[in-house]
Coordinates of C-alpha atoms in Angstrom, one line a residue:
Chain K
X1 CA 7.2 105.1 -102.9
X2 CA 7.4 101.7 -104.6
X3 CA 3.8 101.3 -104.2
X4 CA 2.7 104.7 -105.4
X5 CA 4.3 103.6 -108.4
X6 CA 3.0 100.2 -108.7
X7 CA -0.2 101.9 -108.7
X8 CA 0.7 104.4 -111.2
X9 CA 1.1 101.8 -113.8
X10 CA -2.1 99.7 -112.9
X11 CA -4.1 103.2 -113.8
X12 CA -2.7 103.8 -116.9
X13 CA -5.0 102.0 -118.6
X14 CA -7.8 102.7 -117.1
X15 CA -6.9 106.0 -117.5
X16 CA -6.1 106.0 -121.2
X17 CA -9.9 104.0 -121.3
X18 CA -11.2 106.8 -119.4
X19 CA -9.8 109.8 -121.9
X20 CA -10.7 107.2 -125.0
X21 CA -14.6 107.0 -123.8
X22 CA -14.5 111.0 -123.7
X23 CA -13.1 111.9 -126.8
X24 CA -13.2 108.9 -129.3
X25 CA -16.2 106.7 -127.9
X26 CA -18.9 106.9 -130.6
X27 CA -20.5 103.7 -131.2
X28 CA -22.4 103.1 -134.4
X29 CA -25.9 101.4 -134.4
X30 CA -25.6 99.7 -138.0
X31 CA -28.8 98.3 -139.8
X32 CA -29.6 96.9 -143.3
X33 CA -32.9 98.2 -144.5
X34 CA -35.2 97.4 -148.1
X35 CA -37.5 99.6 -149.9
X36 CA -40.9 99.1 -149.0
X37 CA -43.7 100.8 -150.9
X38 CA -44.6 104.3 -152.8
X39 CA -46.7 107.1 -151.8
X40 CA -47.0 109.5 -154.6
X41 CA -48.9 113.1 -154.3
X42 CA -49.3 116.4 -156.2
X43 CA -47.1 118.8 -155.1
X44 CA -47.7 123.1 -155.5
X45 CA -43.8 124.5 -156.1
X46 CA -45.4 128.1 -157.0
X47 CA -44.2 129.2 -153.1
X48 CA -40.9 129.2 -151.1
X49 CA -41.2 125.5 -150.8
X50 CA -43.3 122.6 -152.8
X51 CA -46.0 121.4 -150.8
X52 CA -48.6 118.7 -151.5
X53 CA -51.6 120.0 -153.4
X54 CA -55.4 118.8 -154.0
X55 CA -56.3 121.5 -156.1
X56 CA -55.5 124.0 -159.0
X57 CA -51.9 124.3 -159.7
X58 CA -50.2 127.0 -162.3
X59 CA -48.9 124.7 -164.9
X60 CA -45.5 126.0 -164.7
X61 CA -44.8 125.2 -161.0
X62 CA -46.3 121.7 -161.1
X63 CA -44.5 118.9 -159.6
X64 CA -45.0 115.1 -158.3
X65 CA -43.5 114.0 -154.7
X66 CA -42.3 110.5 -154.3
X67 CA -42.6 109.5 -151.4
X68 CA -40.5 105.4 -151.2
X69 CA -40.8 104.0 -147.7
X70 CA -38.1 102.3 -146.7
X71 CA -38.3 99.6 -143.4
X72 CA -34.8 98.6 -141.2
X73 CA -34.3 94.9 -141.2
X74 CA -31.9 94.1 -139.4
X75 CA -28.9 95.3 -137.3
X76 CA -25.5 94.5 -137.7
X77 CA -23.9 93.6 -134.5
X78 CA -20.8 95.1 -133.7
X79 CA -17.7 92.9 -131.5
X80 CA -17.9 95.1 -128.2
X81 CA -14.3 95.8 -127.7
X82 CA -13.2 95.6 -123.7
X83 CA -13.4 98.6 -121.8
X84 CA -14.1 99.2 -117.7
X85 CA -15.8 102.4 -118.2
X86 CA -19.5 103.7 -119.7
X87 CA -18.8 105.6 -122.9
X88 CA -19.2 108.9 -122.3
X89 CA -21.0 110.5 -125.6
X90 CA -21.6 113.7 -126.7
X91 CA -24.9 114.7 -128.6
X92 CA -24.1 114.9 -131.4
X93 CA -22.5 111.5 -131.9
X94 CA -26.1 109.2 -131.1
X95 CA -26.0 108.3 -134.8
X96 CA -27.6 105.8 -136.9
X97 CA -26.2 104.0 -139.7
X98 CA -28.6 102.1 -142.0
X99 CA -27.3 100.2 -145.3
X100 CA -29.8 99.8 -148.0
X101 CA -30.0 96.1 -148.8
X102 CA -31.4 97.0 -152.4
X103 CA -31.5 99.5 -154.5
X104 CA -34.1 102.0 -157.0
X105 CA -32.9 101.5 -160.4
X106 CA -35.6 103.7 -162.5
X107 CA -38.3 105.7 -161.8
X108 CA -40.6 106.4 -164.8
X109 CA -43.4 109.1 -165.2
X110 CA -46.1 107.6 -167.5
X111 CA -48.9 109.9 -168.3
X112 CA -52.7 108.9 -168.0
X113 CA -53.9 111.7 -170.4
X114 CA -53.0 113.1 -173.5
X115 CA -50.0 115.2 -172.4
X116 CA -49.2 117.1 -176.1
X117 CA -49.3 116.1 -179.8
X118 CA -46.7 113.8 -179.4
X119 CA -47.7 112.0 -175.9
X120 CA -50.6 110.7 -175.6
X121 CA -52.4 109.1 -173.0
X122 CA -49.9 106.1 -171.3
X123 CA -46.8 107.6 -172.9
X124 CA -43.7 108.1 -170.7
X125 CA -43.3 111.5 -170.2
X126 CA -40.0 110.8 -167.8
X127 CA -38.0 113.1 -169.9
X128 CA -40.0 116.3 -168.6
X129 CA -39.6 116.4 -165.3
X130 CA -36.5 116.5 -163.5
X131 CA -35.6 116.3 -159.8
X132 CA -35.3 119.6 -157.9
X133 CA -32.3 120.4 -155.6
X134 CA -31.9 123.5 -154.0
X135 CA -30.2 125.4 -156.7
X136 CA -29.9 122.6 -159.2
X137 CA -32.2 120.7 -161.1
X138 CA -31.2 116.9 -161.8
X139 CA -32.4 114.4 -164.9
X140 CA -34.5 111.5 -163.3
X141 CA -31.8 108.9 -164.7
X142 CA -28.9 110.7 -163.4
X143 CA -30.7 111.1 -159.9
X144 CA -31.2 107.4 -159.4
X145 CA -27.5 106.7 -160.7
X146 CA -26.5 108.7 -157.4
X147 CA -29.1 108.4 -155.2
X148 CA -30.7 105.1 -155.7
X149 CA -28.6 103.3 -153.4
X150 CA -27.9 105.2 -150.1
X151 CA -25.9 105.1 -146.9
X152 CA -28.0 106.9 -144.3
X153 CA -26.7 108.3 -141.2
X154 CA -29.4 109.6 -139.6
X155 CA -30.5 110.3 -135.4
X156 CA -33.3 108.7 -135.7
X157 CA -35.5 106.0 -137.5
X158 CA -35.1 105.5 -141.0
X159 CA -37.0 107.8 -142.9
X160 CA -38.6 107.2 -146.4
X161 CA -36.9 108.9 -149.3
X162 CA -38.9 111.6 -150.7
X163 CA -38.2 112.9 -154.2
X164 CA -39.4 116.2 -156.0
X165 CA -40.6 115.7 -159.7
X166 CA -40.7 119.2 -161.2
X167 CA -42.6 119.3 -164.5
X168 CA -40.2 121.3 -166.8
X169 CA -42.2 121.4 -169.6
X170 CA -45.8 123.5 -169.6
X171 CA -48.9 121.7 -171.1
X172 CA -51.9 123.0 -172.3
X173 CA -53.9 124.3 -169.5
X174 CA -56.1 121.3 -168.7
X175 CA -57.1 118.2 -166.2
X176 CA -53.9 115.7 -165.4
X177 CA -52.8 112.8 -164.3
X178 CA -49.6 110.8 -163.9
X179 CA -48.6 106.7 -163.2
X180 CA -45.3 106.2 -161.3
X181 CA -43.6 103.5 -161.2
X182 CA -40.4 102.5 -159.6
X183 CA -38.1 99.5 -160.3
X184 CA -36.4 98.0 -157.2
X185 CA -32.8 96.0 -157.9
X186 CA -34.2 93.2 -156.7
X187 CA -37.3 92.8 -158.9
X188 CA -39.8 94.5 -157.6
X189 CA -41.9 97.4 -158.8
X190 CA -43.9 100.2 -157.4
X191 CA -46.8 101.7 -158.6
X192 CA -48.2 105.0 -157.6
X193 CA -50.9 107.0 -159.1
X194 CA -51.9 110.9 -158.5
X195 CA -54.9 112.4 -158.1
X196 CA -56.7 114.4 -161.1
X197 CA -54.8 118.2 -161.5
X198 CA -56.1 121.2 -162.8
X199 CA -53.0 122.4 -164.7
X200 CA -53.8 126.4 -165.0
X201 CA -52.1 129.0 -166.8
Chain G
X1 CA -24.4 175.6 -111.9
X2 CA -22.6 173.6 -109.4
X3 CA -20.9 171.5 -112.3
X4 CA -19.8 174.3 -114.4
X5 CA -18.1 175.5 -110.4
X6 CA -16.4 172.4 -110.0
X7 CA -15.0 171.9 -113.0
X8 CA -13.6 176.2 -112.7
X9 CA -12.1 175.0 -109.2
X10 CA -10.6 171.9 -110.8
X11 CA -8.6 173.7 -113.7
X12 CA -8.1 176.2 -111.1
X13 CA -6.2 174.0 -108.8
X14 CA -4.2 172.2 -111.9
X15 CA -3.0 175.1 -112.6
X16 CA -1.3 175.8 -109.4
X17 CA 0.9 172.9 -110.7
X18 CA 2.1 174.5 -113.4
X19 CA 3.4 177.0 -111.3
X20 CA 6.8 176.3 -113.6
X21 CA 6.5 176.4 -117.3
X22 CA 6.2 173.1 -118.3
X23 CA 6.0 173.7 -121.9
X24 CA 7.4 171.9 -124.9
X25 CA 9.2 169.3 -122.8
X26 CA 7.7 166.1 -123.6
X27 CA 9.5 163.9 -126.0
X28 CA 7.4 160.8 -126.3
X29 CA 4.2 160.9 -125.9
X30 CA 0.9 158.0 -126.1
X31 CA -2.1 159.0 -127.2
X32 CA -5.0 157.1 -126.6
X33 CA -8.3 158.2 -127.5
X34 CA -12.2 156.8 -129.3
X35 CA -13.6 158.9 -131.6
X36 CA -15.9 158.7 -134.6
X37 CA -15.6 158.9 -138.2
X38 CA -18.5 161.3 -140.1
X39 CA -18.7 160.7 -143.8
X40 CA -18.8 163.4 -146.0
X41 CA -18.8 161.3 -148.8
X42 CA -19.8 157.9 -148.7
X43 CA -18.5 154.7 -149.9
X44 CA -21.7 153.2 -149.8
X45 CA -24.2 152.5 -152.9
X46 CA -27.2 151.3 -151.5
X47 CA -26.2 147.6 -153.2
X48 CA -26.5 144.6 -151.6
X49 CA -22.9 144.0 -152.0
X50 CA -22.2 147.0 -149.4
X51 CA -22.8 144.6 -146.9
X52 CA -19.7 142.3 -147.7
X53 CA -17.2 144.9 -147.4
X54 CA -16.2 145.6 -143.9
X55 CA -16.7 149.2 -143.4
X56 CA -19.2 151.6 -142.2
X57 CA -19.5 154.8 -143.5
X58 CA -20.0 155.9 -140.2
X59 CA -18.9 154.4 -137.5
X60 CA -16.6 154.6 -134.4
X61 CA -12.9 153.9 -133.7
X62 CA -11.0 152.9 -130.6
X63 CA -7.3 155.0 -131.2
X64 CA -5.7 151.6 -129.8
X65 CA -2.1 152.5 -130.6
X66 CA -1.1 155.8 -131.2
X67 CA 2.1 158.1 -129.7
X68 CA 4.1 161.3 -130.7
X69 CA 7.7 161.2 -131.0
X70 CA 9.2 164.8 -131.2
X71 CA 12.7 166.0 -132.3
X72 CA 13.0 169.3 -130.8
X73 CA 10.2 171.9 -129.0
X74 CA 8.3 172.2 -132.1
X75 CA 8.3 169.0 -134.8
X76 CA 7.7 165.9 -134.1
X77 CA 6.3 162.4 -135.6
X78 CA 3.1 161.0 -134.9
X79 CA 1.8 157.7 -135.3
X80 CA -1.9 156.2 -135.4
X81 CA -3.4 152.8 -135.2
X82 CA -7.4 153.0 -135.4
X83 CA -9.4 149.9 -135.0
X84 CA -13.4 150.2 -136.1
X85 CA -16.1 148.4 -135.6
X86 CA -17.7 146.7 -138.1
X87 CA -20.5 144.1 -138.4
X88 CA -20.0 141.4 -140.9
X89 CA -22.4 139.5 -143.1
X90 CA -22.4 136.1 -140.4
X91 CA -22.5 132.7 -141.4
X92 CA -26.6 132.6 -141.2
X93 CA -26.5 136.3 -143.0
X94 CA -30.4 136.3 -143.2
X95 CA -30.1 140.4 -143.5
X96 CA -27.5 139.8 -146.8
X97 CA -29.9 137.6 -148.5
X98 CA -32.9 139.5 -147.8
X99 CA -31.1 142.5 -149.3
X100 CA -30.1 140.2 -152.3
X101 CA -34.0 139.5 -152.5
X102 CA -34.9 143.0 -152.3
X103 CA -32.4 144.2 -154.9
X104 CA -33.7 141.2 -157.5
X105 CA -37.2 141.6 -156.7
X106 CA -39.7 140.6 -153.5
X107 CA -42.4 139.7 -155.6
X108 CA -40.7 137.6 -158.3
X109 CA -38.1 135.8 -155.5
X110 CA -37.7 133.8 -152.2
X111 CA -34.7 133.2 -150.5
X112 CA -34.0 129.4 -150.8
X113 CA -30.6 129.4 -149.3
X114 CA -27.2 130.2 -149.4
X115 CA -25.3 128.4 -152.3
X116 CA -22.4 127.0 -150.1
X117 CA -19.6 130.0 -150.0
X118 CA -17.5 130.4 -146.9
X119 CA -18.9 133.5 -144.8
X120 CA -16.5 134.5 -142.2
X121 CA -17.6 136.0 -139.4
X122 CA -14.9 138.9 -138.2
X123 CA -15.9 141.4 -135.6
X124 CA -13.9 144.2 -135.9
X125 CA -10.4 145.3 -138.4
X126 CA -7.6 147.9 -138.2
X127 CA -9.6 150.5 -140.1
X128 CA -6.6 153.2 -140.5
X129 CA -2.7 152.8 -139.9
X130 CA -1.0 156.6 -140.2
X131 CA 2.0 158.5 -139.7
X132 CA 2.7 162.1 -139.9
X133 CA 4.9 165.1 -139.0
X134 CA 3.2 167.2 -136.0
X135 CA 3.8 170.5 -134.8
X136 CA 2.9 171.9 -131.3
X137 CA 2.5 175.3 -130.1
X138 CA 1.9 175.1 -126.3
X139 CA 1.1 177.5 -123.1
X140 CA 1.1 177.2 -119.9
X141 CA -1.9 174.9 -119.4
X142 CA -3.2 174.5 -123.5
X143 CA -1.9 173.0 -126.1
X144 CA -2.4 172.6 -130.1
X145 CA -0.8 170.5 -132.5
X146 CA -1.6 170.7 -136.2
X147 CA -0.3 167.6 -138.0
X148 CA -0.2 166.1 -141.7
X149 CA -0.6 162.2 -141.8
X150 CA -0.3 159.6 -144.6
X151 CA -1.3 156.3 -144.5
X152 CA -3.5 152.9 -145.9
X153 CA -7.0 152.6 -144.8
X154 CA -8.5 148.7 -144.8
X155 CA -11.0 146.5 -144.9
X156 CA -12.4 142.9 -145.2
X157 CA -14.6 142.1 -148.4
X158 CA -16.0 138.9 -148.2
X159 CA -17.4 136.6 -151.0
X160 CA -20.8 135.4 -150.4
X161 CA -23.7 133.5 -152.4
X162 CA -27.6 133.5 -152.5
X163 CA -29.7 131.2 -154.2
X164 CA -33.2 132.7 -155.1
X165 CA -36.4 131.0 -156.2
X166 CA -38.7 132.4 -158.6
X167 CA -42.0 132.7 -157.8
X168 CA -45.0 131.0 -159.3
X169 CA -41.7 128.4 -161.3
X170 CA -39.4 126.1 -160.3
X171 CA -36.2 128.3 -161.2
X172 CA -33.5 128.8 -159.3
X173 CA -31.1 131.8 -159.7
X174 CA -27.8 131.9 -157.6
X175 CA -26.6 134.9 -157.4
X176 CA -22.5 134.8 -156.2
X177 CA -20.9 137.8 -155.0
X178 CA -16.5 137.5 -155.2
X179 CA -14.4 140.3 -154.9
X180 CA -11.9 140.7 -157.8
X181 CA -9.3 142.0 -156.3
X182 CA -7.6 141.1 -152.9
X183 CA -6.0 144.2 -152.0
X184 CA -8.2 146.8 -149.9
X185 CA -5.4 149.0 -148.5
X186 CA -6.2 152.5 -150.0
X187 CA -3.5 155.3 -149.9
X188 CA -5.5 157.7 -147.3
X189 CA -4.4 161.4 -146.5
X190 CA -5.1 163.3 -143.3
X191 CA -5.2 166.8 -142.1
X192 CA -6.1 167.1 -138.1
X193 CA -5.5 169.2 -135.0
X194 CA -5.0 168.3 -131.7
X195 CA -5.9 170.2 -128.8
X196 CA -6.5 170.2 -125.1
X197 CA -5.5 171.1 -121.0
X198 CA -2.8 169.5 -119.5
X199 CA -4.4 168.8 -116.9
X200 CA -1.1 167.5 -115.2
X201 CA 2.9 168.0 -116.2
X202 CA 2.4 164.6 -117.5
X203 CA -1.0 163.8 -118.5
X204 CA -2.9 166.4 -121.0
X205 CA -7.2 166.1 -121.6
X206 CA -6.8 165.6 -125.9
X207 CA -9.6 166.6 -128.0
X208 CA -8.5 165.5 -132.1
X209 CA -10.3 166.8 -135.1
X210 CA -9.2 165.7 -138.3
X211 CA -10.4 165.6 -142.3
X212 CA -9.5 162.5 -143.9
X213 CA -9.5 161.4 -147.6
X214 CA -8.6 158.0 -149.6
X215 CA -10.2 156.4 -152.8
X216 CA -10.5 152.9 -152.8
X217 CA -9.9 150.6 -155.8
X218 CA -12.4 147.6 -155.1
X219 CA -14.0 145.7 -157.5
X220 CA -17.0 143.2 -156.5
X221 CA -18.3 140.6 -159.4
X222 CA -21.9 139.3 -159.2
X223 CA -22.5 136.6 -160.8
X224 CA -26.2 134.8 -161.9
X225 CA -27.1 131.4 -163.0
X226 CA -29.8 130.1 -164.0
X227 CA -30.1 126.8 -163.2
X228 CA -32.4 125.6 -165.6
X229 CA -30.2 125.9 -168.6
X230 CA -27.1 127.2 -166.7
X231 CA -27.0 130.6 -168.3
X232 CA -25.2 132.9 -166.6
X233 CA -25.5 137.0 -166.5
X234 CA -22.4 138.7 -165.1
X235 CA -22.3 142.7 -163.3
X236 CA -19.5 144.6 -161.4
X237 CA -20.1 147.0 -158.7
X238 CA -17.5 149.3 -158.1
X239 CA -16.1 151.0 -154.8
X240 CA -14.0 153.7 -156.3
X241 CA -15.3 156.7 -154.9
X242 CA -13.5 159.4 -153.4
X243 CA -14.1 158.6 -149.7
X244 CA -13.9 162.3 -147.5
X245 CA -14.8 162.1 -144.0
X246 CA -14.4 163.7 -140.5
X247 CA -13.2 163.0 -137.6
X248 CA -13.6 163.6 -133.9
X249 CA -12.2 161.8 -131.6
X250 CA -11.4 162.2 -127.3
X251 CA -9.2 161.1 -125.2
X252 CA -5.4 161.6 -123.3
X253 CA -2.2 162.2 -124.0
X254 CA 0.1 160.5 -121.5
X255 CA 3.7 161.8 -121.3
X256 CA 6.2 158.8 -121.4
X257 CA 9.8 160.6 -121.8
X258 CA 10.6 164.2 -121.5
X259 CA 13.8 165.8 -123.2
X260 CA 17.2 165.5 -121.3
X261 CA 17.2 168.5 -119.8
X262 CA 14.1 168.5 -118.2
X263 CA 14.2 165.0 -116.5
X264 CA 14.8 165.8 -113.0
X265 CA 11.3 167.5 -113.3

């Protein structure tokens, strides 16, 4: 009797471990990753979905994706805490968390042509486009005030951050073509240039 | 042939049980039955908000609690529980938003999503609670009891939203269905008859037709915004139809108590 419970005792913990593994066990893989380089491309928004374009485009469902790489640089080692058992993990929980180690502080939309009366060619023509969200639309400012310094959690590799311009504004029906250029926190700057468009009516 | 024999020699044989007149001696009875419900008129628009109001124009009913209670040979009380069936708008609702497109416009509109609302996802609701006064007239081996029932019919409506994209543009519209008024008991009245074989002293075959009617007071608000310049464009579809339908529903009637004086029977 005494030793049943002698051995009662020595298996609570392991048992407590054991139910702990189960139910709370979800280790973190942390990394700190930079902003790397920018991709940028037409983009066609005239269907369900925007998708990248090399030819004509209506001129009122015109848009630019941003495409900003972004490369993990290091991990952040966790203490492993003492246990005696493998965590046990359900799917759901393999998560990824990556820092960013900088962040985009503006994103500006020069234009290469003459754009209207008051634009012409190299102006900044920011202020007409705006960022698309499902159901919202989001001023380019405002968007890199919230967005320009994320916290991914993420199941897999770090992807880069992709951004929908939406031209808000129609222009004359005509040929196009627009300089991006990003500003990263610390210093740096991206350029990115489209390919002609044929803005139709 | 040889059906239509068997079932002759069935009723043939109950009926040598009833040798004794068995009639008007139950006191409490249960009564339960499925059945359908046959609109007349129908609640139903052809809107896409039909789909968040859990009901069915028609549709079929399990009678899961229902019983008589009765005072002397001929009057009694009877009560009915109905549960229907209903399908409701789910949380992926790709039929609601599809309807939302089609009512907008296929060629102008996608379906981009759905704007965020909590869609519940409820299988089935009490459709119809009644009670009513019943009066039986019985024979040896039939019996019919007329009977005049009030009671609420209810039902679920569930807020929902769709957000549409506009072809050929980068608008969005999101188009939010909420109901205005929580409240969808509706004041129903029904008129029905009851008849059968009792096919032993204590357990009767029950065929029940009944005519119902109730008018329901419910109130759904869409709403549209526009998200480019957040304008917004407001409409109210209204359920307040008279609502006459009918009823036929099968099943037993199991004897639970007899009067007094019949007991030792």
């Amino acid at each position: 009797m005494k030793f049943r419970k002698v051995l009662l005792v020595l298996a609570v913990p392991f048992l407590l471990d054991v139910a702990s593994s189960c139910s709370m066990g979800c280790d973190v893989e942390t990394y700190q990753y930079v902003h790397k380089d920018l991709q940028v491309a037409n983009l066609d928004n005239s269907g369900a979905k925007a998708v990248v374009t090399s030819g004509e485009v209506k001129r009122s469902a015109y848009g630019i994706r941003l495409s900003i790489s972004r490369d993990a640089i290091a991990a952040i080692l966790h203490e492993p805490g003492l246990s005696f058992s493998t965590k046990l993990y359900a799917s759901d929980c393999i998560e990824n968390e990556y820092i960013a180690k900088d962040s985009i502080t503006s994103i500006k939309v020069v234009s290469l042509v003459n754009f209207d009366e008051e634009h012409g060619a190299g102006s900044d023509v920011s202020d007409y486009f705006k960022v698309g969200l499902t159901g919202a639309f989001t001023a380019l400012d405002d968007y890199v005030n919230m967005y320009g310094h994320q916290t991914l959690n993420l199941n897999g590799p770090i992807q880069a951050h992709e951004i929908n311009l939406l031209l808000m504004t129609q222009p004359e029906p005509g040929t196009y073509q627009f300089k991006l250029e990003v500003t990263i926190s610390d210093g740096r700057n991206f350029e990115g240039t489209t390919n002609e468009i044929e803005l139709v009516e | 042939m040889k059906t239509i024999t068997f079932i002759l020699m069935l009723l043939s044989c109950t009926s040598i049980m009833f040798a004794q007149d068995h009639n008007y001696q139950s006191k409490i009875t249960i009564n339960p039955a499925v059945g359908a419900i046959i609109p007349i008129k129908k609640l139903f628009k052809g809107d896409a908000s039909d789909a968040l109001i859990g009901y069915k124009d028609l549709n079929f009913y399990w009678q899961a609690l229902s019983g008589s209670l009765y005072f002397n040979r001929r009057f009694g009380i009877q009560f009915d529980a109905q549960i229907a069936f209903v399908d409701k708008v789910n949380i992926n609702a790709p039929k609601f938003q599809e309807q939302v497109r089609e009512q907008f416009g296929v060629d102008r509109f996608f379906v981009a999503g759905s704007g965020g609302e909590v869609w519940y996802a409820n299988m089935k609701s009490v459709a119809r609670v009644m009670l009513g006064g019943v009066y039986r007239y019985e024979t040896t081996r039939w019996f019919l009891n007329p009977r005049l029932s009030v009671g609420v019919s209810t039902f679920d409506i569930q807020n929902a939203s769709v957000v549409l994209k506009e072809k050929d543009s980068h608008e969005f519209y999101t188009v939010s269905y909420k109901r205005s008024n929580v409240a969808t008991n509706s004041f129903t009245v029904l008129a029905g008859i009851s008849t059968g074989y009792k096919l032993r002293p204590r357990l009767y075959l029950n065929v029940d037709l009944s005519g119902s009617y109730f008018r329901p007071n419910l109130t759904i608000n869409e709403d549209v915004r526009q998200a480019s310049n957040g304008e917004m464009s407001s409409r109210t579809v209204d359920y307040k139809r008279s609502i006459v339908s009918i009823n036929a529903a099968a099943g037993v009637i199991i004897v639970l108590q007899k009067f007094k004086e019949f007991r030792s029977e």
